[in-house]
XYZ file of C-alpha atoms in Angstrom:
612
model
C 12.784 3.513 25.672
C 9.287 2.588 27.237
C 9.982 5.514 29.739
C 10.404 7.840 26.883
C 7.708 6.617 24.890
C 5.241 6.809 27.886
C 6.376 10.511 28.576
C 5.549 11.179 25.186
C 2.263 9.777 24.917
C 1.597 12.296 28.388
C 2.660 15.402 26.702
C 0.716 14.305 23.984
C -2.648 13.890 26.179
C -1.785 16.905 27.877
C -1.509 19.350 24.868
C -4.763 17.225 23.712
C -6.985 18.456 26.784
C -5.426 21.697 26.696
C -6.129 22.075 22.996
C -9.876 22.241 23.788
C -9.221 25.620 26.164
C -7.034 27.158 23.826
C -8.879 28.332 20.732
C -6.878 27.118 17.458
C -10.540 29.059 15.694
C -9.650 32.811 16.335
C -11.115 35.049 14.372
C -9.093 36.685 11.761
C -9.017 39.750 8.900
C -7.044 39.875 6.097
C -6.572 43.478 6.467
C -7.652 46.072 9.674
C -11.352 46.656 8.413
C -11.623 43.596 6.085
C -14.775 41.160 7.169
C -14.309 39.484 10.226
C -13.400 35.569 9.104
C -14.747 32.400 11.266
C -16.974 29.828 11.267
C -18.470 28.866 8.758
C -15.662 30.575 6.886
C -12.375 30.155 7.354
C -8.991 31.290 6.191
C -7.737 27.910 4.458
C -3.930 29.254 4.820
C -4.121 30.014 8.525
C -6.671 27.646 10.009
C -6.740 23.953 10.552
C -9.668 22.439 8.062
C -12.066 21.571 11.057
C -12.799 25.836 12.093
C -14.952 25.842 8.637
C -17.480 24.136 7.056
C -16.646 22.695 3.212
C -17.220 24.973 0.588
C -16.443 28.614 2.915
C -12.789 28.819 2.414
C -11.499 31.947 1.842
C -7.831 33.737 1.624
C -5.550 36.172 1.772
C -4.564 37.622 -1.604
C -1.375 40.083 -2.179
C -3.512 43.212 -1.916
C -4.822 42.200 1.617
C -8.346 41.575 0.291
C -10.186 38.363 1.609
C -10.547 36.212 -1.614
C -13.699 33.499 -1.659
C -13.535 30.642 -3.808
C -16.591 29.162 -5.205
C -16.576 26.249 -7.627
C -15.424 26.033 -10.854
C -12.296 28.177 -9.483
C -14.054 31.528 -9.565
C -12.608 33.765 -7.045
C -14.369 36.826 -5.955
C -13.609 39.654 -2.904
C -15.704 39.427 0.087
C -16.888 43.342 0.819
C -19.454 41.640 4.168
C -20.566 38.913 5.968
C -23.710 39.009 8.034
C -23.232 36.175 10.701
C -26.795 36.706 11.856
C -28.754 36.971 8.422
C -26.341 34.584 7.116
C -25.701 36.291 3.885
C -22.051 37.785 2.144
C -21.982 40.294 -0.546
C -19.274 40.143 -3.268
C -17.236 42.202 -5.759
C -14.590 41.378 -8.220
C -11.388 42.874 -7.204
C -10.906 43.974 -11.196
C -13.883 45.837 -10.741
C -16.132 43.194 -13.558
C -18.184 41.251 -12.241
C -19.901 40.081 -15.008
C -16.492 38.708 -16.565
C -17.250 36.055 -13.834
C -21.063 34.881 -14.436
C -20.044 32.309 -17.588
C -18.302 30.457 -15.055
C -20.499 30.803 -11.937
C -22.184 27.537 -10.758
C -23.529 27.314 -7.474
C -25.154 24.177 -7.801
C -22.670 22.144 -6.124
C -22.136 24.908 -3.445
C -23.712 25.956 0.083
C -24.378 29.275 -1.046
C -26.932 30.230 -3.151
C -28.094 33.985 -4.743
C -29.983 35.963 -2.210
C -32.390 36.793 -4.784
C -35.050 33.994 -5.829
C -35.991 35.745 -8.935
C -33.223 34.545 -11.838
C -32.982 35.501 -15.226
C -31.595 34.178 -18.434
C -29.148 36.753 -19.444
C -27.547 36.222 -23.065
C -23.794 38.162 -23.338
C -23.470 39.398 -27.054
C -20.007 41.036 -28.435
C -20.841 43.984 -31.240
C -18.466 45.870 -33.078
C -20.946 48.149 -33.832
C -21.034 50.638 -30.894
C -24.195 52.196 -32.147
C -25.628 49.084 -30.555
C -24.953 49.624 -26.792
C -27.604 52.066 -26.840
C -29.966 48.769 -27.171
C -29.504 47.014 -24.615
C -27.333 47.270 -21.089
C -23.721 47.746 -21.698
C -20.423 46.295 -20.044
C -17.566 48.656 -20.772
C -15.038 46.588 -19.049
C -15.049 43.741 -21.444
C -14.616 45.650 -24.490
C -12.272 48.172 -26.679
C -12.604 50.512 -29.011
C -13.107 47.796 -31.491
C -15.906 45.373 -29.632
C -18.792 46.063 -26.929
C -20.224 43.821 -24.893
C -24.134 43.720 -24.149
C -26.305 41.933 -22.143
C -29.691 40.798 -23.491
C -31.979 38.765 -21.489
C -33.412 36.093 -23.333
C -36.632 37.229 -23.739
C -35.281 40.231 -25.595
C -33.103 37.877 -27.652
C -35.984 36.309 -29.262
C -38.089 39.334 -30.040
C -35.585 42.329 -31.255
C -37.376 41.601 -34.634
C -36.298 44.541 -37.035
C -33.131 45.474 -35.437
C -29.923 45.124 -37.217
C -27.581 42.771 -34.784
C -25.521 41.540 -38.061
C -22.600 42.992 -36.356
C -23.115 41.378 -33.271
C -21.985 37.930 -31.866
C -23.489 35.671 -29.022
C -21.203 34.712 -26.945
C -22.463 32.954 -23.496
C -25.929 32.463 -21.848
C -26.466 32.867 -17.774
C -29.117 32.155 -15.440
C -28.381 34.819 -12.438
C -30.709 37.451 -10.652
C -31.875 40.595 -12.771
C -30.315 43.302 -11.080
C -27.291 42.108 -11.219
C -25.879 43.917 -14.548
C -27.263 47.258 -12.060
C -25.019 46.449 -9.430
C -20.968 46.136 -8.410
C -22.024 43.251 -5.640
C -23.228 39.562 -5.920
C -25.479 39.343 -2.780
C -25.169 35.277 -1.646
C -26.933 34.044 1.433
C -26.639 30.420 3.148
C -28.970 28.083 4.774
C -26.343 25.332 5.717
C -24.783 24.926 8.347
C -27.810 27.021 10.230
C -26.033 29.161 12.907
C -28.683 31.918 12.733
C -30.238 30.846 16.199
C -26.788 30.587 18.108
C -25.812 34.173 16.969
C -29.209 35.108 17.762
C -27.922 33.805 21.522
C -24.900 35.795 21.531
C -23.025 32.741 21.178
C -20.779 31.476 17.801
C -21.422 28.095 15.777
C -19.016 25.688 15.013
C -18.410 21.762 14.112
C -19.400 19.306 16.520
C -16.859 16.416 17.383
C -19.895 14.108 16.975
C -19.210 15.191 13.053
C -18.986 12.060 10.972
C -17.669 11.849 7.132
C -21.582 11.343 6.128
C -22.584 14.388 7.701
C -21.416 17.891 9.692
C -23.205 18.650 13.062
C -23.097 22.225 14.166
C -22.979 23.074 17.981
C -23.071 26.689 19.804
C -20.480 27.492 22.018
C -19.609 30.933 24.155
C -17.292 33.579 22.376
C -13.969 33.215 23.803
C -12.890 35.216 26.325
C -10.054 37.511 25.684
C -8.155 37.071 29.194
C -8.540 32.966 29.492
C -7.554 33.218 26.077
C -4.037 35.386 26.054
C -3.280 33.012 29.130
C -3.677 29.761 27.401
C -0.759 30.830 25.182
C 1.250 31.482 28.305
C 0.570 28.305 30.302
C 0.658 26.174 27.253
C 4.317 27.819 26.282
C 5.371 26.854 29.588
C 4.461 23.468 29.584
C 4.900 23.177 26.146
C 8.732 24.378 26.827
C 9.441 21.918 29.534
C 8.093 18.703 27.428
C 10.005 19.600 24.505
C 13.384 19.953 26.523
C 13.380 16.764 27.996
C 11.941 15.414 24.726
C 15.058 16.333 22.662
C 17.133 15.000 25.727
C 15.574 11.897 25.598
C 15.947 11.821 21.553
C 19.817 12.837 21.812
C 20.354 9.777 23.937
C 18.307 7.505 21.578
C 20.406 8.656 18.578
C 23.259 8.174 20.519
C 22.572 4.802 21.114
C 21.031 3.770 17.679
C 24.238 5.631 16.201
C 26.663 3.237 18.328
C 24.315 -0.046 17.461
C 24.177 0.893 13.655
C 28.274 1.430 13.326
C 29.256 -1.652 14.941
C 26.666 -3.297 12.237
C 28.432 -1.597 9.815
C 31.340 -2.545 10.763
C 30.269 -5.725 11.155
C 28.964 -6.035 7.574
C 32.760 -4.073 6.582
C 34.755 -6.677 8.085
C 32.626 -9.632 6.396
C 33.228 -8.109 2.900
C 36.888 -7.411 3.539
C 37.469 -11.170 4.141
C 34.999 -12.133 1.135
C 36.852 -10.364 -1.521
C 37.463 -13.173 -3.345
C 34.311 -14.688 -4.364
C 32.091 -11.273 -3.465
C 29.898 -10.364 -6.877
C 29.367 -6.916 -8.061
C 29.370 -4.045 -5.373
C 27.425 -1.021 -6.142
C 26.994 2.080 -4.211
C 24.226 3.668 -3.110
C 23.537 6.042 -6.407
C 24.390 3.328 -8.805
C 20.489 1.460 -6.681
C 19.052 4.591 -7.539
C 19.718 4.967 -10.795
C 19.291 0.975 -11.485
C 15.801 1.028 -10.190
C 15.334 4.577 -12.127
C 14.580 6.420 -8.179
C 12.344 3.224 -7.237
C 9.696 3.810 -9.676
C 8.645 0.357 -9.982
C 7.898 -1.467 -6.768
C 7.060 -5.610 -7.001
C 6.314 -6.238 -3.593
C 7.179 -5.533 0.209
C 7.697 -8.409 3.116
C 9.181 -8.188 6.841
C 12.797 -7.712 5.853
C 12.946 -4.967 2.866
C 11.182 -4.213 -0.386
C 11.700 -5.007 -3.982
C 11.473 -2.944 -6.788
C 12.617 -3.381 -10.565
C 15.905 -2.300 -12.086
C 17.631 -2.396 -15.235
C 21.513 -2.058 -15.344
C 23.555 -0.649 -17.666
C 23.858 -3.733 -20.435
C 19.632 -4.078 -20.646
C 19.375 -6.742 -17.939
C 16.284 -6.606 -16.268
C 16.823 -7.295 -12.303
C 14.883 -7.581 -8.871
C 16.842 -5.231 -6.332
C 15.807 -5.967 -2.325
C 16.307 -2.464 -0.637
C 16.603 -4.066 2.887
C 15.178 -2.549 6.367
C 17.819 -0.916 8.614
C 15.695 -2.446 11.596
C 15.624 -6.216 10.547
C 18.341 -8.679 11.382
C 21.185 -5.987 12.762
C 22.853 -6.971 9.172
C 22.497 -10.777 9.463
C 19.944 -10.863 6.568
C 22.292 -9.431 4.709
C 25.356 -11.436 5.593
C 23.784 -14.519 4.997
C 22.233 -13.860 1.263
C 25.315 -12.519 0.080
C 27.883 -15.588 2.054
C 25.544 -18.018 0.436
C 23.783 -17.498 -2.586
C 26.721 -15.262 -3.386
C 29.179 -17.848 -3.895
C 27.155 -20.404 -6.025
C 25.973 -20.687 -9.341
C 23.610 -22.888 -10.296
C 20.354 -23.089 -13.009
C 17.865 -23.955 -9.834
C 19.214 -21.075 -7.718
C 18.508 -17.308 -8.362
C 21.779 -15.613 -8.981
C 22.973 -12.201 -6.968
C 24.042 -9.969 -9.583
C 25.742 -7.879 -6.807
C 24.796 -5.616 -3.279
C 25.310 -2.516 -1.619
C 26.386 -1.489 1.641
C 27.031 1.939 2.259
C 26.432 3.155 5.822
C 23.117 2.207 6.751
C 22.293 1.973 3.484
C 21.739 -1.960 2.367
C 20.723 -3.124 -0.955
C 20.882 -6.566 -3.001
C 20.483 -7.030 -6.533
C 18.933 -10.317 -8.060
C 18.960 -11.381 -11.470
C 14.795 -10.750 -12.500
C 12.155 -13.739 -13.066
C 9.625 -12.432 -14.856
C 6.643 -15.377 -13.911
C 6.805 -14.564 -10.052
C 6.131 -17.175 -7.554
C 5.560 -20.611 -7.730
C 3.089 -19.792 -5.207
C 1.086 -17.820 -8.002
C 0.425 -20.672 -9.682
C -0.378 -23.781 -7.486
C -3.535 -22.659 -5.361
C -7.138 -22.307 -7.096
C -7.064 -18.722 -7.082
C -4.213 -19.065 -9.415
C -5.429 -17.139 -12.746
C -3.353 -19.469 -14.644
C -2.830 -23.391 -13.694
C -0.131 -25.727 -14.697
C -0.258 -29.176 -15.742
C 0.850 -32.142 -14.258
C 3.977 -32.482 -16.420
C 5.170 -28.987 -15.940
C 4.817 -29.243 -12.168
C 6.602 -32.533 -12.279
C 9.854 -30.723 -14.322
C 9.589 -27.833 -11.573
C 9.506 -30.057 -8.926
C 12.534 -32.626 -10.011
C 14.408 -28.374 -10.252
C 13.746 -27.691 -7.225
C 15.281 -31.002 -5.938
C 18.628 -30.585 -7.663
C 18.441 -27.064 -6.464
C 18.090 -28.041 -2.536
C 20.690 -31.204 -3.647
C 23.085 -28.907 -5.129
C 23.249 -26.730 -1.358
C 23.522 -30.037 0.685
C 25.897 -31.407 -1.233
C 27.296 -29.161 -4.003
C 29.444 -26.899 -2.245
C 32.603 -27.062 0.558
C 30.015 -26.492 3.059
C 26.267 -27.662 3.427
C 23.853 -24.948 2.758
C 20.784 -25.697 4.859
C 17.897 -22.921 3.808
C 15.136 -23.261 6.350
C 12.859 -21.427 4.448
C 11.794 -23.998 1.654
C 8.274 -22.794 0.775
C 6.244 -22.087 -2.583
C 6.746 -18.096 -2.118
C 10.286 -18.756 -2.122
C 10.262 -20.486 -5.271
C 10.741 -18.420 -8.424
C 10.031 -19.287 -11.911
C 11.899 -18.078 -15.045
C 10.420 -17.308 -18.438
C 10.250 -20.808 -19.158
C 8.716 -21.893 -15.652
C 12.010 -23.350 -14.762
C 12.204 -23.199 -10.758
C 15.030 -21.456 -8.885
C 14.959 -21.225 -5.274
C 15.767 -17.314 -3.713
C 16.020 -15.749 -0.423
C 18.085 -17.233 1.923
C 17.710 -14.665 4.987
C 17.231 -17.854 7.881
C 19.971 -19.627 6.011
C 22.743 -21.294 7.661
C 26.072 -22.764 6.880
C 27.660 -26.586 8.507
C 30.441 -29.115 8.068
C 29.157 -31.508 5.833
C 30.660 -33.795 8.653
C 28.177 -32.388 11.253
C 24.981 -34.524 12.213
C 22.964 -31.198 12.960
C 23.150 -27.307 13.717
C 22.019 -25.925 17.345
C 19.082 -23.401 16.387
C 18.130 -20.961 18.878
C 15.021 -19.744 17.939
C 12.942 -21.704 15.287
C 13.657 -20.443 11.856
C 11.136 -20.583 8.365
C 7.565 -20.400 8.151
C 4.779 -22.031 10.118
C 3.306 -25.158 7.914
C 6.416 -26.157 6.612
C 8.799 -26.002 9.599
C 9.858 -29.879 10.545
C 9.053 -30.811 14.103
C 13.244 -31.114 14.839
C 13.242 -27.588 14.102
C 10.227 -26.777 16.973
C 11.626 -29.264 19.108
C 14.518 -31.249 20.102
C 12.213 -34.212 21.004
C 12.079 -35.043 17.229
C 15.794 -34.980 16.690
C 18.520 -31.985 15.716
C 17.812 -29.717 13.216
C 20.060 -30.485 9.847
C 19.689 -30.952 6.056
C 16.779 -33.155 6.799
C 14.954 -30.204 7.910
C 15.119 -28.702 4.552
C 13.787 -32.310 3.055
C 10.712 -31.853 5.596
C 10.027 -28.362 3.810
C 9.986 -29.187 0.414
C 7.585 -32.696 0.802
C 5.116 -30.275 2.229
C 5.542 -27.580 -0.854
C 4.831 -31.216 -3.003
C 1.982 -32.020 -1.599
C 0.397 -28.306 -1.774
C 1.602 -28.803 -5.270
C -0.388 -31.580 -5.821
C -3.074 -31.056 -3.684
C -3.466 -27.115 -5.083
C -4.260 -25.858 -1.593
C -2.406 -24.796 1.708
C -1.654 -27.985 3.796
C -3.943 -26.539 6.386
C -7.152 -25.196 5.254
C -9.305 -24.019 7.778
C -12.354 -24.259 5.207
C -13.089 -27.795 5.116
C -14.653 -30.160 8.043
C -12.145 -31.072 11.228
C -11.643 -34.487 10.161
C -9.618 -33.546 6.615
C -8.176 -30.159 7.795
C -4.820 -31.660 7.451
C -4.152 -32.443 3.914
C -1.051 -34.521 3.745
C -2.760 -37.060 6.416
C -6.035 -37.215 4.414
C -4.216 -38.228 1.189
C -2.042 -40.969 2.870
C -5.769 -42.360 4.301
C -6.323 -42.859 0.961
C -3.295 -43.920 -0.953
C -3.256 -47.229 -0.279
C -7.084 -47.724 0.571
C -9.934 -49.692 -1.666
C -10.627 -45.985 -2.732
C -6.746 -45.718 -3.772
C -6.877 -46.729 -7.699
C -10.024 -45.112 -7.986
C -8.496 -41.675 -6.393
C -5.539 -41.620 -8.968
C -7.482 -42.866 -12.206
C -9.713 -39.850 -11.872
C -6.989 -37.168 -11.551
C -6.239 -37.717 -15.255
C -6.059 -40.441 -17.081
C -2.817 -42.479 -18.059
C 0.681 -40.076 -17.603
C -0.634 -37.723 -15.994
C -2.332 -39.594 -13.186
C 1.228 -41.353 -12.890
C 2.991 -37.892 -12.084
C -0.011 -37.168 -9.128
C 0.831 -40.406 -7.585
C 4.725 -40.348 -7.790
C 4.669 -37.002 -6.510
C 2.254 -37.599 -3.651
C 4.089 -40.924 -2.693
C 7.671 -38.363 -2.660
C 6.287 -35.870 -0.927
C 4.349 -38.329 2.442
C 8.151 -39.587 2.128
C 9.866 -36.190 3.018
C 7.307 -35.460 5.636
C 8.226 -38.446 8.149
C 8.284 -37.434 11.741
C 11.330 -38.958 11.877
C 14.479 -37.323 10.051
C 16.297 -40.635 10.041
C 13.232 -42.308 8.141
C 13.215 -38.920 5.616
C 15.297 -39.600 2.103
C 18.096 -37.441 1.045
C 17.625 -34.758 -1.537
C 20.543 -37.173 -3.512
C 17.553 -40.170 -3.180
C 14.425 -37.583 -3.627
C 16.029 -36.931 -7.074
C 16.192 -40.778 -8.025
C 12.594 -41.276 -6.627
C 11.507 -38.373 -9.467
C 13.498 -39.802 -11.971
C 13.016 -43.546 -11.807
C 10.265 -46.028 -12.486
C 6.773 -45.564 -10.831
C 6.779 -49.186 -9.665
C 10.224 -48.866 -7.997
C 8.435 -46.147 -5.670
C 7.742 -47.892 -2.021
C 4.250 -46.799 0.054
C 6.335 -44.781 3.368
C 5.362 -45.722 6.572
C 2.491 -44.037 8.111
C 3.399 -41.102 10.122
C -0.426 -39.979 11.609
C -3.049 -41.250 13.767
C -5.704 -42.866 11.845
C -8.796 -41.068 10.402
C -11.958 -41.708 8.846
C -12.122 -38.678 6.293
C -15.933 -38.800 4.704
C -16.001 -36.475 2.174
C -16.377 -37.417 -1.496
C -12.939 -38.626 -3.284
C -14.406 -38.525 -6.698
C -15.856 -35.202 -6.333
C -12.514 -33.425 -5.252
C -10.587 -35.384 -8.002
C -13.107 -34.037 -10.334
C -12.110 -30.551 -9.495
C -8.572 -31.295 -9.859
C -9.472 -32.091 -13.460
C -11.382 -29.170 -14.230
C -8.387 -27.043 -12.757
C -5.392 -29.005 -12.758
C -5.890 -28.420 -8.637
C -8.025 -29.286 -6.421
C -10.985 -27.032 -5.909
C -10.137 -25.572 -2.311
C -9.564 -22.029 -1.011
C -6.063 -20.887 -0.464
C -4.312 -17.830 0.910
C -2.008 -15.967 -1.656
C 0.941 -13.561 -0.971
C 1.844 -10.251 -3.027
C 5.556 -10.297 -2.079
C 8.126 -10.786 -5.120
C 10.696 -12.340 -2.381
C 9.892 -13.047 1.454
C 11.960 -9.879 1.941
């Protein structure tokens, strides 16, 4: 693969440099004695954008004629262009020209009228034809029921006596006098200025110094007609050789890929065969599209898929994960549907069903329409939530991660306990999703072997990093969700670069004080009475869950009594950090947690709708 890619990159460089001897700028003519077309014009069907300058595109029309476009989506034939004088004169291919001045505005354009001496012209419509002996007359716009006159304005104002009852005014235009006299519009152009390169015998063009706030212009020599019909030959060579062992290259890569991705799908066959019994819904491929109505509505995008909105059939609203073919050869998958597929319970999002058909993987969720916990805990959060309602989501969230350990014939541990992962229902009730780094145990085993460490940096236990601390197990899940508590509590990320060295780490800095001659102080001013009750029990929970130790971390059975029971049954833990001296001001933090219901500190926020 590396050899391939690094061949590729070569032919890549090579065509590069060889770009810059072989013209992609020719000169062109949309018919055998048409104007000659280049720089600063340029044929905008034929020519890459960078062999004109912005407003001097031109084209081809049906009849062969070379079409210029000028703003405001007039079109008129070019008849010449004067490279050295820097002018172009034009004609309407309909043979009226004046049908075009009410919508000619060059303001906005690089080229301007040629003459400096402009009128204001005033069309008039009269179905009296005795009047086009009056004034100057545009047969083309009328009939034999309306003429059409042009009257400058001067004349307007001063035809006194005359009758013009039968007459209408129509438009008023500001171009040079003589042209209602003529069948050309004579423009000119000051920018870009290549007057002194053709005045070399050279041609302008862009510079590659050329930046989006401004076009430089550079001279360079007229091509030369025998380097240039050799380029072509050269380059085909070379050109021939790279893409043959390019497609080689690509047929072996497909091969391969093709091999890898049917023995994941047979892989991911073989699973669903034997999970026929408890498997939920299985759509196919078309029923996705037509659920998420072609993917209109997208809710967010992580590492392993993305998530749009869906509806099925019966008016239920649901989250569908449209999974990468590149992520987890199919294990993702596997391990969503063999574990949240096969429980039901309120604190756990439900999988309404999946597809797998060929490389094609999909899984449909039922849809919680209040996001992330995450959304809600940090002090960018637009809306807050008291201490009550975190308390009820937190004691969810606990039966949910009790329900996995214990609830079903085998342990579910989830590794990836985290805020994100935490979804909230219409009526903020909590239900844990997305069980990718799941993994499935004997309730009679002590731990799992882990080969690579699995969740998400903050709130990974140290067992799971290292087998120093112990073996990874249903412990490590405990570890997870005291962190997510204390965030909770604390309304920040429990490492915030933002604040001084000694109270980076937020779970250490609130233990400092728990107990200390600050400690009554610190939890009378989060809110008075009940409320400053919940911040305490929670805090104490969560610095319980956190232990270094897995053997001196609770149970999610004995996290769920600690929530529900009496705040003076609730024991101090041990402490599991060195000692620090934090300095900044308790009352002035708890103050902000008043004012916001968190604690006034930055935070980093996610878009995703699932870690997908």
């Amino acid at each position: 693969m590396s050899v391939f890619l690094v061949f590729t990159i070569f032919c890549l460089l090579y065509f590069a440099v060889l770009g810059v001897e072989i013209d992609d700028c020719k000169p062109t003519r949309c018919m055998k004695h048409g104007p000659t077309i280049r720089f600063p014009f340029r044929d905008k069907n034929r020519s890459p954008q960078h062999c004109g300058y912005p407003g001097f595109d031109v084209l081809c029309n049906e009849s062969k004629e070379t079409v210029l476009e000028l703003p405001f989506s007039v079109q008129v034939a070019v008849k010449k262009i004067n490279y050295v004088l820097q002018q172009v004169d034009l004609y309407d291919p309909e043979k009226c020209l004046v049908k075009k001045l009410p919508h000619l505005n060059l303001s906005t354009s690089p080229l301007q009228f040629l003459s400096t001496e402009k009128w204001d012209f005033i069309l008039v419509n009269c179905s009296d034809a005795s009047r086009r002996g009056l004034f100057y007359s545009f047969p083309c716009l009328g009939d034999s029921s309306s003429h059409f006159l042009a009257i400058t304005e001067s004349e307007w104002d001063n035809v006194g006596s005359l009758d013009l009852t039968s007459c209408t005014r129509l438009h008023k235009v500001y171009v040079p006098y003589n042209v209602r006299n003529e069948k050309y519009l004579h423009l000119r152009w000051s920018e870009p200025a290549c007057s002194g390169c053709e005045a070399k015998g050279k041609w302008c063009r862009l510079s590659s110094k050329s930046t989006s706030g401004g076009h430089q212009i550079q001279c360079v020599h007229k091509p030369n007609t025998t380097r240039a019909s050799m380029g072509p030959m050269v380059g085909g060579a070379a050109l021939g050789s790279c893409l043959f062992v390019t497609i080689l290259a690509s047929l072996v890569l497909l091969y391969i890929s093709f091999r890898s991705e049917r023995q994941n799908h047979i892989k991911i066959e073989k699973f669903l065969e034997d999970y026929r019994a408890l498997k939920p819904t299985r759509f196919s491929y078309s029923d996705i599209t037509r659920i998420t109505r072609k993917f209109s509505e997208k809710l967010g995008e992580g590492g392993y898929g993305i998530v749009y909105k869906g509806r099925l059939s019966n008016r239920i609203d649901v989250a569908v994960k449209l999974l990468h073919n590149s992520k987890g050869n199919g294990e993702e998958f596997v391990n969503e549907v063999s574990t949240i597929g096969r429980i039901h319970h309120v604190n756990i999002v439900r999988l309404l069903g999946f597809c797998a058909e060929g490389s094609k993987r999909a899984l449909v969720y039922e849809f919680l329409p209040n996001d992330s916990l995450e959304k809600f805990i940090f002090r960018s959060a637009k809306t807050s939530l008291g201490w009550r309602n975190l308390r009820d989501i937190t004691l969810g969230i606990a039966r949910g991660i009790k329900y996995l350990h214990e609830g079903c014939d085998q342990q579910i541990l989830h590794f990836d306990i985290k805020p994100h992962n935490i979804l909230l229902d219409r009526n903020f009730g909590p239900k844990i999703c997305d069980f990718g780094l799941a993994k499935l145990c004997s309730k009679e085993q002590s731990g799992v072997t882990m080969t690579i460490a699995r969740g998400t940096m903050g709130y990974i236990a140290p067992e799971v990093l290292s087998r120093t601390f112990g073996r990874a197990s249903y412990k490590s899940d405990v570890y997870s969700f005291g962190m997510m508590v204390l965030e909770m509590v604390g309304g920040r990320k429990n490492v915030d670069p933002n604040v001084k060295t000694s109270q980076v780490f937020f779970p250490q800095w609130v233990y400092n004080r728990l107990d200390s001659e600050f400690g009554e102080d610190f939890w009378a001013r989060v809110e008075d009475g009940e409320n400053g009750s919940i911040a305490k029990r929670l805090t104490i929970v969560g610095l319980w869950c956190i232990q270094w130790s897995p053997n001196d971390r609770p149970s999610m059975k004995e996290v769920v009594v600690m929530l529900e029971g009496s705040e003076e049954s609730l024991v101090i833990p041990p402490n599991p950090f060195a000692a620090t001296d934090g300095t900044s001001s308790v009352a002035g933090i708890i103050q902000g947690r008043h004012r916001h219901h968190q604690i006034e500190l930055p935070s980093i926020q996610e878009s995703e709708y699932f870690s997908a």
